[in-house]
XYZ file of C-alpha atoms in Angstrom:
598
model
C -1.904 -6.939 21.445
C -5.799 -5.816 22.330
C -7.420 -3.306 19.643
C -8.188 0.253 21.607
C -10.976 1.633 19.991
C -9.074 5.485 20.367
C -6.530 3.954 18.075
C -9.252 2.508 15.616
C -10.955 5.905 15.666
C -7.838 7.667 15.664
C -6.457 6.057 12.407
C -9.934 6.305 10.848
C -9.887 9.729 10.689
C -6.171 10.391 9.528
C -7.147 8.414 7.033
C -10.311 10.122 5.745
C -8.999 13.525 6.205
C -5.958 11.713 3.909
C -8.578 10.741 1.176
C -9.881 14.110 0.500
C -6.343 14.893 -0.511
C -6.265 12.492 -3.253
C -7.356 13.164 -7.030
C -9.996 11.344 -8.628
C -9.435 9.252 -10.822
C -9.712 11.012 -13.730
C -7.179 13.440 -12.861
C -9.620 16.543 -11.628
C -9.225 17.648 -8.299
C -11.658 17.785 -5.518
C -12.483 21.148 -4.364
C -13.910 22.957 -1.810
C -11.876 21.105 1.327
C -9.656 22.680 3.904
C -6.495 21.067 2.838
C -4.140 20.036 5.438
C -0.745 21.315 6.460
C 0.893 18.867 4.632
C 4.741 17.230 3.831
C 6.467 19.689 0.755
C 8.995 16.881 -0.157
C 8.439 13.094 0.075
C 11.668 10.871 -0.928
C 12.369 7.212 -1.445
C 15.658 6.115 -1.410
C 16.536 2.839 -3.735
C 19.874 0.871 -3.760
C 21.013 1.375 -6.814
C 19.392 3.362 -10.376
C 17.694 0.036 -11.777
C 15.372 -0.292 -8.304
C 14.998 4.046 -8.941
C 13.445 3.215 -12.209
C 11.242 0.431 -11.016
C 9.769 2.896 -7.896
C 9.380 5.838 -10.458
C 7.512 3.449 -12.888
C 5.064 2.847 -10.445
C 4.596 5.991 -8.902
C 3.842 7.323 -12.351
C 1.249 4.439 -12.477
C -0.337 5.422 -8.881
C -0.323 9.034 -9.688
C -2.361 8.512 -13.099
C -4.759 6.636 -11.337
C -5.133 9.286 -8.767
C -4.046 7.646 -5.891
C -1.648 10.271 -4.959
C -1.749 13.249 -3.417
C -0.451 16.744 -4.980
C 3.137 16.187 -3.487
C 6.408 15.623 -5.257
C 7.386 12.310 -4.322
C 11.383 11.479 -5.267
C 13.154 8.681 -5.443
C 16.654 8.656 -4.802
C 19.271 5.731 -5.000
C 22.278 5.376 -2.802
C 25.765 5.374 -4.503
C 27.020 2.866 -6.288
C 28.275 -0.362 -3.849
C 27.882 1.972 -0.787
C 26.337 0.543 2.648
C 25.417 3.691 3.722
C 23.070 2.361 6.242
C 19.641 4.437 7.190
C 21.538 6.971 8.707
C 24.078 7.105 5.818
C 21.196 7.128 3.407
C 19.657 9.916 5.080
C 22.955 12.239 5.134
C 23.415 11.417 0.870
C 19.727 12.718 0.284
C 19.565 15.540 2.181
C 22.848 16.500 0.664
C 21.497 15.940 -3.472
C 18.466 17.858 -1.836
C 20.449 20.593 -0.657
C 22.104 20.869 -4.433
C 18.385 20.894 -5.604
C 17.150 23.527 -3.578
C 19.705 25.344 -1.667
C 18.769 26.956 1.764
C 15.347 26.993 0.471
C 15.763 22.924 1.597
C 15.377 24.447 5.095
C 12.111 26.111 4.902
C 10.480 22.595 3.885
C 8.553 19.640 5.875
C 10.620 16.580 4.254
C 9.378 13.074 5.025
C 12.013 10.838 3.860
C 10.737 6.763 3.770
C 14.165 4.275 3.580
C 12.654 1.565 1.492
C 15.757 0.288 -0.539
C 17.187 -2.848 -0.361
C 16.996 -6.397 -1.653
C 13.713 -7.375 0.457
C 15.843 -10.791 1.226
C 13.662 -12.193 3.698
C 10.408 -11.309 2.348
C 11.404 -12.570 -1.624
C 7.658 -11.634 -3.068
C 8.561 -8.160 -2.305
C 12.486 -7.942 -3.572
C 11.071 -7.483 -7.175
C 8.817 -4.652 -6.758
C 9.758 -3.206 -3.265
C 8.608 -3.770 0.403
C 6.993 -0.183 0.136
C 4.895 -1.373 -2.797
C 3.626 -4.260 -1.043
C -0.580 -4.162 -0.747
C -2.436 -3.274 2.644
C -5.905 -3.668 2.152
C -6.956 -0.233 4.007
C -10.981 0.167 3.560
C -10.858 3.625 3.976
C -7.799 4.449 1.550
C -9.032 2.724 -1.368
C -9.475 4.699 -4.853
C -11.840 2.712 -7.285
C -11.006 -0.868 -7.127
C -7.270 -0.835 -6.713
C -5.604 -2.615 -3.512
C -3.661 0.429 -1.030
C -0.111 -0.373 -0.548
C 2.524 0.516 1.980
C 2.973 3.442 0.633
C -0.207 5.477 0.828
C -0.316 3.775 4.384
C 3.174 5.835 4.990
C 1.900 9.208 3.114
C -1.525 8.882 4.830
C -0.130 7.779 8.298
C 1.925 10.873 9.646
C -0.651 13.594 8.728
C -0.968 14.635 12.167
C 2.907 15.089 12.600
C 3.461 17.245 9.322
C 1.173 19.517 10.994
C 2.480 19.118 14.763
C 6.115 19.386 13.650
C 8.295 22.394 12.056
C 9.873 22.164 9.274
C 12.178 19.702 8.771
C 13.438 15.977 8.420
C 10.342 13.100 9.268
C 12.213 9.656 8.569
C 10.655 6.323 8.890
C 11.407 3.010 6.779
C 9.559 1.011 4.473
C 8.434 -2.273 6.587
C 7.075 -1.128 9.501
C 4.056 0.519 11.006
C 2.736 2.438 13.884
C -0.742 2.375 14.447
C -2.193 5.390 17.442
C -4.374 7.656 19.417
C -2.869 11.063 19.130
C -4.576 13.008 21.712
C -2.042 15.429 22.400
C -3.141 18.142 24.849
C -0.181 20.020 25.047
C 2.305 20.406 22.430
C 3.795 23.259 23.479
C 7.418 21.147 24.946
C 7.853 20.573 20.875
C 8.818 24.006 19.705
C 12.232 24.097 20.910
C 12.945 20.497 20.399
C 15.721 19.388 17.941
C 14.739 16.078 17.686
C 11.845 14.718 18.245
C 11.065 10.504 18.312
C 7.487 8.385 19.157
C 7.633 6.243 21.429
C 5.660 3.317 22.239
C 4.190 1.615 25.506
C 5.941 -2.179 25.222
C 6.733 -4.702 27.700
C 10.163 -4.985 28.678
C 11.160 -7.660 26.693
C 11.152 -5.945 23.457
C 13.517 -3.505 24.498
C 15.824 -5.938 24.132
C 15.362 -5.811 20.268
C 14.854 -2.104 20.247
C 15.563 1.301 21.258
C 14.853 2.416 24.560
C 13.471 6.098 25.623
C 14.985 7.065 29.200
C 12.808 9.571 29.823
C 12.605 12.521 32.694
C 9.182 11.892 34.743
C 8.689 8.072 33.796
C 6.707 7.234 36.462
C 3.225 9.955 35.415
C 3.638 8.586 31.968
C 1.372 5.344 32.413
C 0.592 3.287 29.302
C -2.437 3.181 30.891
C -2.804 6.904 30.663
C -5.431 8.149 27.497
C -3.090 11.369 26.453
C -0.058 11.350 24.970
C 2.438 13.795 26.096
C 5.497 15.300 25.528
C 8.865 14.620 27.460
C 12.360 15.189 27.725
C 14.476 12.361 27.057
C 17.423 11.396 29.425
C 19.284 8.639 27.477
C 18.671 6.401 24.138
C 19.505 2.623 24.841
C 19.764 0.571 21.906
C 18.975 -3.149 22.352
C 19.874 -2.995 26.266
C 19.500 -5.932 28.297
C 16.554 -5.786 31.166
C 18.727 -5.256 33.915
C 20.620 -2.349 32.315
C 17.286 -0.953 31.571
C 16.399 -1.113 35.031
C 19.389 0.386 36.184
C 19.415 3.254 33.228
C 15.833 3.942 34.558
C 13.682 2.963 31.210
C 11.435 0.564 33.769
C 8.116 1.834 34.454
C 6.100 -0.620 36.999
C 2.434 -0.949 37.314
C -0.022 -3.274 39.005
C -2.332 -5.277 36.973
C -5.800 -6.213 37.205
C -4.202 -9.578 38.582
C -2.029 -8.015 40.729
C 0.863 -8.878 38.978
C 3.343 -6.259 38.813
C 4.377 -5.613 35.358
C 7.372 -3.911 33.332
C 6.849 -1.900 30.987
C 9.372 0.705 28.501
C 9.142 3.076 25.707
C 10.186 1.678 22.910
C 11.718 3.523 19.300
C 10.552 3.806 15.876
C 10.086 7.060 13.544
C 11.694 10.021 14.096
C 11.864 13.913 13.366
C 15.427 16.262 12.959
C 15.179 20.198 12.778
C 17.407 21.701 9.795
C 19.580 22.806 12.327
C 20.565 19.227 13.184
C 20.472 18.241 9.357
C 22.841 21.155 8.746
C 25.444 20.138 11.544
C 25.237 16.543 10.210
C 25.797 17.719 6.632
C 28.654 19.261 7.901
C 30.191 16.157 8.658
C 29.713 13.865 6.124
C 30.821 16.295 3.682
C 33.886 16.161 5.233
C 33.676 11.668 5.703
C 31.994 11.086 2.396
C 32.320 8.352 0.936
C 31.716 6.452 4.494
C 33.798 3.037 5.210
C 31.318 1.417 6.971
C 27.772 1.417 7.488
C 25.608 4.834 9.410
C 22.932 3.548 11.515
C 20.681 6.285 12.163
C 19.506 4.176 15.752
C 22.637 3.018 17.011
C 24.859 6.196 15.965
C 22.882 9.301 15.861
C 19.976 8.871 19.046
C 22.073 7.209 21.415
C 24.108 10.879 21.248
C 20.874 12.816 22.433
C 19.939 12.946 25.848
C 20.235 15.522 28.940
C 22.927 12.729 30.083
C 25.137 12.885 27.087
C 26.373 16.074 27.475
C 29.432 15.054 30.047
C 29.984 11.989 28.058
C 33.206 11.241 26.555
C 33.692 10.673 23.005
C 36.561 8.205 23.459
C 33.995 5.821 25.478
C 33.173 4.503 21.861
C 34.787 2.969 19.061
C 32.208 3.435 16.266
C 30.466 6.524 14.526
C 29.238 7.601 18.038
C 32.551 8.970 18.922
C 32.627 11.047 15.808
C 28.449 11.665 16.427
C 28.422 12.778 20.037
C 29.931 15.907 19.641
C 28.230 17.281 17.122
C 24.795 15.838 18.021
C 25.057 15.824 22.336
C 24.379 19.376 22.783
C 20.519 19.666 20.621
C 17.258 19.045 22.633
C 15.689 15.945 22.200
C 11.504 15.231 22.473
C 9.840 12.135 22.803
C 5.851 11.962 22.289
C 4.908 9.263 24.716
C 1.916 7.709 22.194
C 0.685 6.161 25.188
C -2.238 4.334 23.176
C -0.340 3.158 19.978
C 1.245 0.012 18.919
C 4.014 -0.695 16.854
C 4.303 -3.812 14.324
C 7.246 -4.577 12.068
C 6.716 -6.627 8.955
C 10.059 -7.379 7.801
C 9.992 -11.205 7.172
C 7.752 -14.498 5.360
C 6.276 -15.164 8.949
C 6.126 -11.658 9.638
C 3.507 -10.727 7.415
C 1.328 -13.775 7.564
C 1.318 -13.333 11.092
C 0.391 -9.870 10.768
C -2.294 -10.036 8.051
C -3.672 -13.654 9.000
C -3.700 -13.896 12.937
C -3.053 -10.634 14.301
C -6.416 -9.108 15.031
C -5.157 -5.612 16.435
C -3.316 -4.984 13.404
C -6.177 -5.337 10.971
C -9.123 -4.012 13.490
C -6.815 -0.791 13.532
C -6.222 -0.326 10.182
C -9.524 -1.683 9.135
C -8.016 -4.344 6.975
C -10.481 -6.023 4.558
C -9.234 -9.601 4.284
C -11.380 -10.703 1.151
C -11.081 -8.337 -1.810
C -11.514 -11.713 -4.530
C -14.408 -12.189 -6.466
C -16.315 -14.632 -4.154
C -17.634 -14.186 -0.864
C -15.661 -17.429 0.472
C -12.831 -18.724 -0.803
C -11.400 -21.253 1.627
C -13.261 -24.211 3.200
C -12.257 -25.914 6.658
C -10.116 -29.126 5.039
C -11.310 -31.205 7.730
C -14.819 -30.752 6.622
C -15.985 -32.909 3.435
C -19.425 -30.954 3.185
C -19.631 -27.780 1.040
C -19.740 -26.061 4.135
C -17.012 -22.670 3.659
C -15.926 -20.277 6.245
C -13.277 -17.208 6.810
C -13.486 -17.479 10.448
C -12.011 -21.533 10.834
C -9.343 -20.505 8.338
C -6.936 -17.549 8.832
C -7.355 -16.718 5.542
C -6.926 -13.624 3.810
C -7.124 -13.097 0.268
C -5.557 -9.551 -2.102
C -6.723 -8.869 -5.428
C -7.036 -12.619 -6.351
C -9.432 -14.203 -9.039
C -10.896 -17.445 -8.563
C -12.467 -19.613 -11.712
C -14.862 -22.701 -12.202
C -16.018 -22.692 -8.543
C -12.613 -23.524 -7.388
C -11.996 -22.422 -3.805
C -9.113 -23.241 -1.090
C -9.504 -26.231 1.303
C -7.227 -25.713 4.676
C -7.079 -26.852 8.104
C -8.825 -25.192 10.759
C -6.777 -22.497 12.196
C -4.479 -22.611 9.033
C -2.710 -19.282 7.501
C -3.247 -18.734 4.104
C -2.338 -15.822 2.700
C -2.788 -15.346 -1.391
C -2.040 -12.210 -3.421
C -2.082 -11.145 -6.705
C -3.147 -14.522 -7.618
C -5.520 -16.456 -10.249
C -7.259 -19.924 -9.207
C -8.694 -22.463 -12.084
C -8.575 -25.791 -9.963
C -8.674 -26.721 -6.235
C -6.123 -26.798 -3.945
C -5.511 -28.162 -0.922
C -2.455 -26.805 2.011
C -1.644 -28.522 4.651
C -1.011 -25.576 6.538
C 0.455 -21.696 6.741
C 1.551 -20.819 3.090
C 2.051 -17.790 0.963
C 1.130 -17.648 -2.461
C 1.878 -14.839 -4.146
C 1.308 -13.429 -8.169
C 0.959 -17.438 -8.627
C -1.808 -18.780 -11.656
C -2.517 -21.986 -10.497
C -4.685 -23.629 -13.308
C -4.663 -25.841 -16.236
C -1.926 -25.217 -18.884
C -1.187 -27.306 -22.069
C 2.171 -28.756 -21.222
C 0.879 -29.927 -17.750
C -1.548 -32.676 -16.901
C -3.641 -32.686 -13.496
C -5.178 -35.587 -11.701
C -7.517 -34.147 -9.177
C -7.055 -31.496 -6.284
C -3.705 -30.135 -6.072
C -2.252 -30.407 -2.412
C 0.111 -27.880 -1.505
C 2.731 -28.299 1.226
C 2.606 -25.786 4.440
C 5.615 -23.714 5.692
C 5.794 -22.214 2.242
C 6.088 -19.329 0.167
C 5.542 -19.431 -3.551
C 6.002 -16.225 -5.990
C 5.717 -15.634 -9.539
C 8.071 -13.590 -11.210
C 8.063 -12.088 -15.195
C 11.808 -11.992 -16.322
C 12.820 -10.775 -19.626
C 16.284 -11.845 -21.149
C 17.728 -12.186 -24.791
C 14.626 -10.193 -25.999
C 12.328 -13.089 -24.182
C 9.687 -12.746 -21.767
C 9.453 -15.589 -19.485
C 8.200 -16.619 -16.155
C 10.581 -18.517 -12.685
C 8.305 -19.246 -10.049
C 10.603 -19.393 -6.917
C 9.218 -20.961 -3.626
C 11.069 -20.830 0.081
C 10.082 -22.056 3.588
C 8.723 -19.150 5.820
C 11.605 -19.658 7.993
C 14.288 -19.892 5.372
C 17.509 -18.294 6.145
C 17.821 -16.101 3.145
C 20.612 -14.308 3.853
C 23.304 -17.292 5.290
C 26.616 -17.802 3.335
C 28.123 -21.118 3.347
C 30.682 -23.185 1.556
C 28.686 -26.716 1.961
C 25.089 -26.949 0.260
C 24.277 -29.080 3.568
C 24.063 -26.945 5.499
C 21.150 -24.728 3.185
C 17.930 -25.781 4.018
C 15.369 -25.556 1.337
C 11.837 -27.071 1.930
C 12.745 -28.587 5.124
C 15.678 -30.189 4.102
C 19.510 -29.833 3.439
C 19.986 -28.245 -0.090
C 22.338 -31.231 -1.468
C 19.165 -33.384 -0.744
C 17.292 -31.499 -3.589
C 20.693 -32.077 -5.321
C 20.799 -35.636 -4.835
C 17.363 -36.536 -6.438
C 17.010 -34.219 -8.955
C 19.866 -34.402 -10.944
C 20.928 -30.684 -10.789
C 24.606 -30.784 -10.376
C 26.715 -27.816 -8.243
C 27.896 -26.255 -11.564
C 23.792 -26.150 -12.596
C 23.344 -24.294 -9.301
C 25.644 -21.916 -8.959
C 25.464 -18.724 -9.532
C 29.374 -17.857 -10.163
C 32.058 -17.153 -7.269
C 30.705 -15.088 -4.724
C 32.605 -14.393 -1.402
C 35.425 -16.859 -1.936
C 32.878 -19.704 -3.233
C 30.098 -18.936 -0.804
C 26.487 -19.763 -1.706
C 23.218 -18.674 -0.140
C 19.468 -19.557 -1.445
C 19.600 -16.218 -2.310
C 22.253 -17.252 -5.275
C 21.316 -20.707 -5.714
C 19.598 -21.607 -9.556
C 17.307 -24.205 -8.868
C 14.317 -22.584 -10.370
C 13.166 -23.742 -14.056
C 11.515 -20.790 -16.226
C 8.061 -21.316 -18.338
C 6.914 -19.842 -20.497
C 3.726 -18.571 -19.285
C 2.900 -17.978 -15.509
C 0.830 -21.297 -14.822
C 3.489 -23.137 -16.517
C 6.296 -21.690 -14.501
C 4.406 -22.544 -11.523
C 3.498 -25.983 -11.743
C 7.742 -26.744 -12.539
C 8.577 -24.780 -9.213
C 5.867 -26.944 -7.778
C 6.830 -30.190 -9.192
C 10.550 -29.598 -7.725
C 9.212 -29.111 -4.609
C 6.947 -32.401 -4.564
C 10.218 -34.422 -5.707
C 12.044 -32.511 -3.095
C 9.218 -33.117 -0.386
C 7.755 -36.422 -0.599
C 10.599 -38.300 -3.723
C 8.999 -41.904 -4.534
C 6.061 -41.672 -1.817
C 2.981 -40.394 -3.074
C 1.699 -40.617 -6.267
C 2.305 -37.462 -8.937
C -0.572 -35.300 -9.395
C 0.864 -33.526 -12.052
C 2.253 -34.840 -15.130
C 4.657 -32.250 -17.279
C 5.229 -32.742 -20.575
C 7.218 -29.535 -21.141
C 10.999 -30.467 -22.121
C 12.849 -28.184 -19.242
C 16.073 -26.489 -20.251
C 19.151 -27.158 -18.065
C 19.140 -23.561 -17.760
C 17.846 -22.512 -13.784
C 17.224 -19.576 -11.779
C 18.325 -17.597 -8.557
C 16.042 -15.227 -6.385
C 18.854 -12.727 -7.214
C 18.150 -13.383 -11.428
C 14.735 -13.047 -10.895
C 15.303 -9.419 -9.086
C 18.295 -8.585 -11.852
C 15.892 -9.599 -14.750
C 12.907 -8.262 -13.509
C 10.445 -7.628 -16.139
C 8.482 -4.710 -14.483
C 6.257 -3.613 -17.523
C 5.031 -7.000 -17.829
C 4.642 -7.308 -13.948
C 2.304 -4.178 -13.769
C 0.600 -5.081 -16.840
C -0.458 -8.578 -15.803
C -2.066 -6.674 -12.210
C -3.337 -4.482 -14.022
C -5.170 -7.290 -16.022
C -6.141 -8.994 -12.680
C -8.095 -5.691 -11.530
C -9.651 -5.436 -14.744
C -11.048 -9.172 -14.650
């Protein structure tokens, strides 16, 4: 993706007209601006009450450090061991809402962000929450704390709480649209029932998204500057190219090259009048609980569209049969953002791609990609002068301290992506890693001979658990391309640093009963449930026993050690899914907290 210099400018200003919104720091409020229309409601939905507590904590935190606006912002938390899915999520808080409030719900501009879940394939996050997960935006900064996702969400859709009635604005927690309003007439919009961006892409990612079929495709050039306002047709969800040439979602133009290219309008947020939200509520009070999972994309748009009115119900065997004829007869809108781009973040090589390589994404958000305490923290590894630079390295570097000169030594072109973290002797990757809320540095129970080389294709994470009245620290570390979420009866066929899980097994001495975290799914396991991961009992310690299994793992009787540990390990291991159940969050916040402060 190229940067447009509309969407840089564009994004630049929602986000200063944002800041004047916030408090200062010390709680007074800044007078004398022309505040702007403005959501009344903001909610988060959780999956269950202990991830409700651990958003509200840190709200509280972000709003005492005035880094929120004045808006209530409430978390809600689906069910008990419901799926509801987004669009099942959606239905359960606007019906607590409408308990809250009553028909008053309907005079109100509700932006509701779906950021529950277990974060499986992005693990640093599935303590704390994808939505709490830092994006270094210049220009949304208060005093020297890091932005996360979500003042990018509540800063983001400014321009659509203002363009929009009142109603329902939903989006979810791991992606982001980046754009260049410039809307000249919005007129279309006020009797729309629905009302969805859409996004200039080429024709293969329709294939992993929803597809706009829209009226008058052919004037609506992503090459055009304005964005405008169209009817929409029909919503395809994950079609195939040649139904979306046949449905009519193909819009062709020539390119400087000649080449003729394909090009359709892809999904992602979303708007729904009351008047939809009431006919929906309707429903599910009459379905609630639900037996399977409500997918706002593939059950509730697919049923809008000028061509879905002579459509037959029976045609489908899931919630769209129930959905179509309740939903089939409102107007839908699409904005055609014809300069905007749309980047999902969802995954470990998701968001080093996006933060270390993807230079649209941070030009348009004006990313800063060093906020450490020194001016260059990694060095080209191929290079044995002391010559340093953030241009050979992909580097990019959150909130991290670094200690007695110690900087990062990579190859050229390398990812690195640290967080959170605290450096106190040099390293050394061999390429793209993640290290996240690590403290790499000397410890008593550990001995270190020389640099410490890290292996690439990894993610490490350092977690504060508290159990039996204890506070400890697992370190847990994955391959970027781990399948977090597969369920299987062998451990063979679980790869964990690059290599089938009963290796690690094998030359460790952990045994299945060590490793398993209890029955689940008639014996299944996943390295989501595995307990290979020793605790310590600081931080650094913790880390250096995740990283020592990992050597044994990687290289067993090749290289020489280059740590020595001389603390006696308990037979006692760890799961991703312990870490997130005994999530110390006090400690978590405290020990950032500490990191700002240093």
């Amino acid at each position: 993706m190229s940067c447009s210099k509309n969407i840089l400018q564009s994004m630049q200003n929602v986000f200063q007209t944002y800041s004047k919104m916030l408090q200062n720091s010390n709680g007074t409020k800044i007078e004398n601006i022309d505040k702007p229309v403005y959501w009344d409601l903001v909610v988060l939905t959780t999956f269950d009450d202990v991830q409700k507590a651990c958003f509200e904590q840190q709200i509280n935190e972000k709003r005492a450090s005035g880094q929120l606006p004045e808006v209530c912002i409430q978390v809600i938390s689906d069910p008990p061991k419901e799926k509801l899915g987004c669009g099942g999520s959606t239905l359960h808080v606007l019906q607590i809402l409408l308990k809250q409030y009553e028909d008053k719900l309907y005079d109100k501009r509700i932006l509701i962000i779906h950021s529950g879940g277990s974060s499986q394939r992005l693990p640093s996050y599935s303590v704390i929450g994808k939505i709490f997960s830092p994006v270094p935006v210049k220009n949304l900064a208060v005093g020297n704390s890091i932005p996360q996702m979500l003042d990018l969400k509540l800063a983001k859709y400014l321009e659509f709480a203002e363009l929009l009635r009142p109603g329902v604005f939903v989006t979810c927690a791991d992606d982001i649209e980046t754009y260049s309003l410039n809307l000249k007439d919005s007129s279309g919009l006020q009797s729309a029932d629905v009302v969805a961006l859409a996004h200039p892409s080429p024709i293969e990612i329709g294939e992993g998204h929803g597809v706009y079929v829209i009226s008058s495709p052919q004037k609506s050039s992503s090459f055009a500057r304005c964005s405008t306002v169209e009817d929409v047709q029909e919503v395809l969800q994950k079609p195939n190219m040649e139904t979306m040439r046949s449905k009519g979602a193909v819009i062709k133009s020539v390119a400087e090259n000649g080449a003729v290219e394909e090009q359709i309008f892809s999904d992602s947020v979303f708007w729904l009048s009351h008047k939809v939200c009431q006919a929906l509520l309707m429903w599910y009070a009459d379905n609630n609980p639900l037996d399977s999972e409500l997918d706002a994309y593939a059950h509730f748009l697919p049923c809008f569209g000028t061509r879905m009115k002579d459509v037959k119900p029976e045609n489908y065997k899931d919630y769209r049969s129930q959905m179509l004829p309740i939903l089939s007869g409102f107007k839908m809108k699409v904005i055609l953002l014809n300069e905007s781009n749309f980047y999902h973040i969802g995954t470990m090589k998701e968001y080093l791609q996006h933060f270390c390589e993807m230079e649209s994404f941070n030009k348009e958000l004006g990313l800063i990609n060093n906020t450490s305490n020194i001016d260059n923290p990694f060095k080209n590894g191929h290079r044995y002068e002391s010559e340093m630079s953030l241009g050979k390295v992909k580097g990019v570097v959150i909130q991290s301290h670094f200690y007695n000169s110690c900087i990062v030594s990579a190859p050229e072109d390398c990812k690195v992506l640290l967080e959170y973290c605290q450096i106190g002797v040099p390293i050394s990757v061999q390429g793209d890693i993640i290290l996240s809320n690590c403290i790499i540095q000397e410890c008593p129970t550990v001995k270190i001979f020389g640099c410490i080389n890290l292996f690439d294709n990894l993610l490490y994470h350092t977690s504060p658990i508290h159990q039996n009245e204890r506070k400890s620290y697992v370190t847990v570390a994955f391959d970027l391309d781990s399948d977090m979420k597969r369920k299987t009866h062998c451990y063979s066929e679980l790869v964990l640093f690059g290599k089938p899980l009963s290796h690690l097994l094998d030359i460790s001495g952990y045994t299945e009963r060590n490793i398993t975290s209890g029955v689940e799914h008639g014996g299944m396991v996943s390295l989501w449930t595995v307990k290979i991961f020793p605790k310590g009992n600081s931080a650094a310690e913790s880390f250096w026993l995740t990283h020592h299994l990992v050597s044994n793992s990687k290289q067993h009787g090749n290289r020489a050690q280059q740590i020595e540990i001389s603390v006696c390990n308990e037979s006692l291991f760890y799961s991703m899914s312990d870490v997130v159940e005994l999530k110390d969050i006090d400690t978590l916040i405290k020990d950032r907290n500490d990191l700002n402060d240093l």
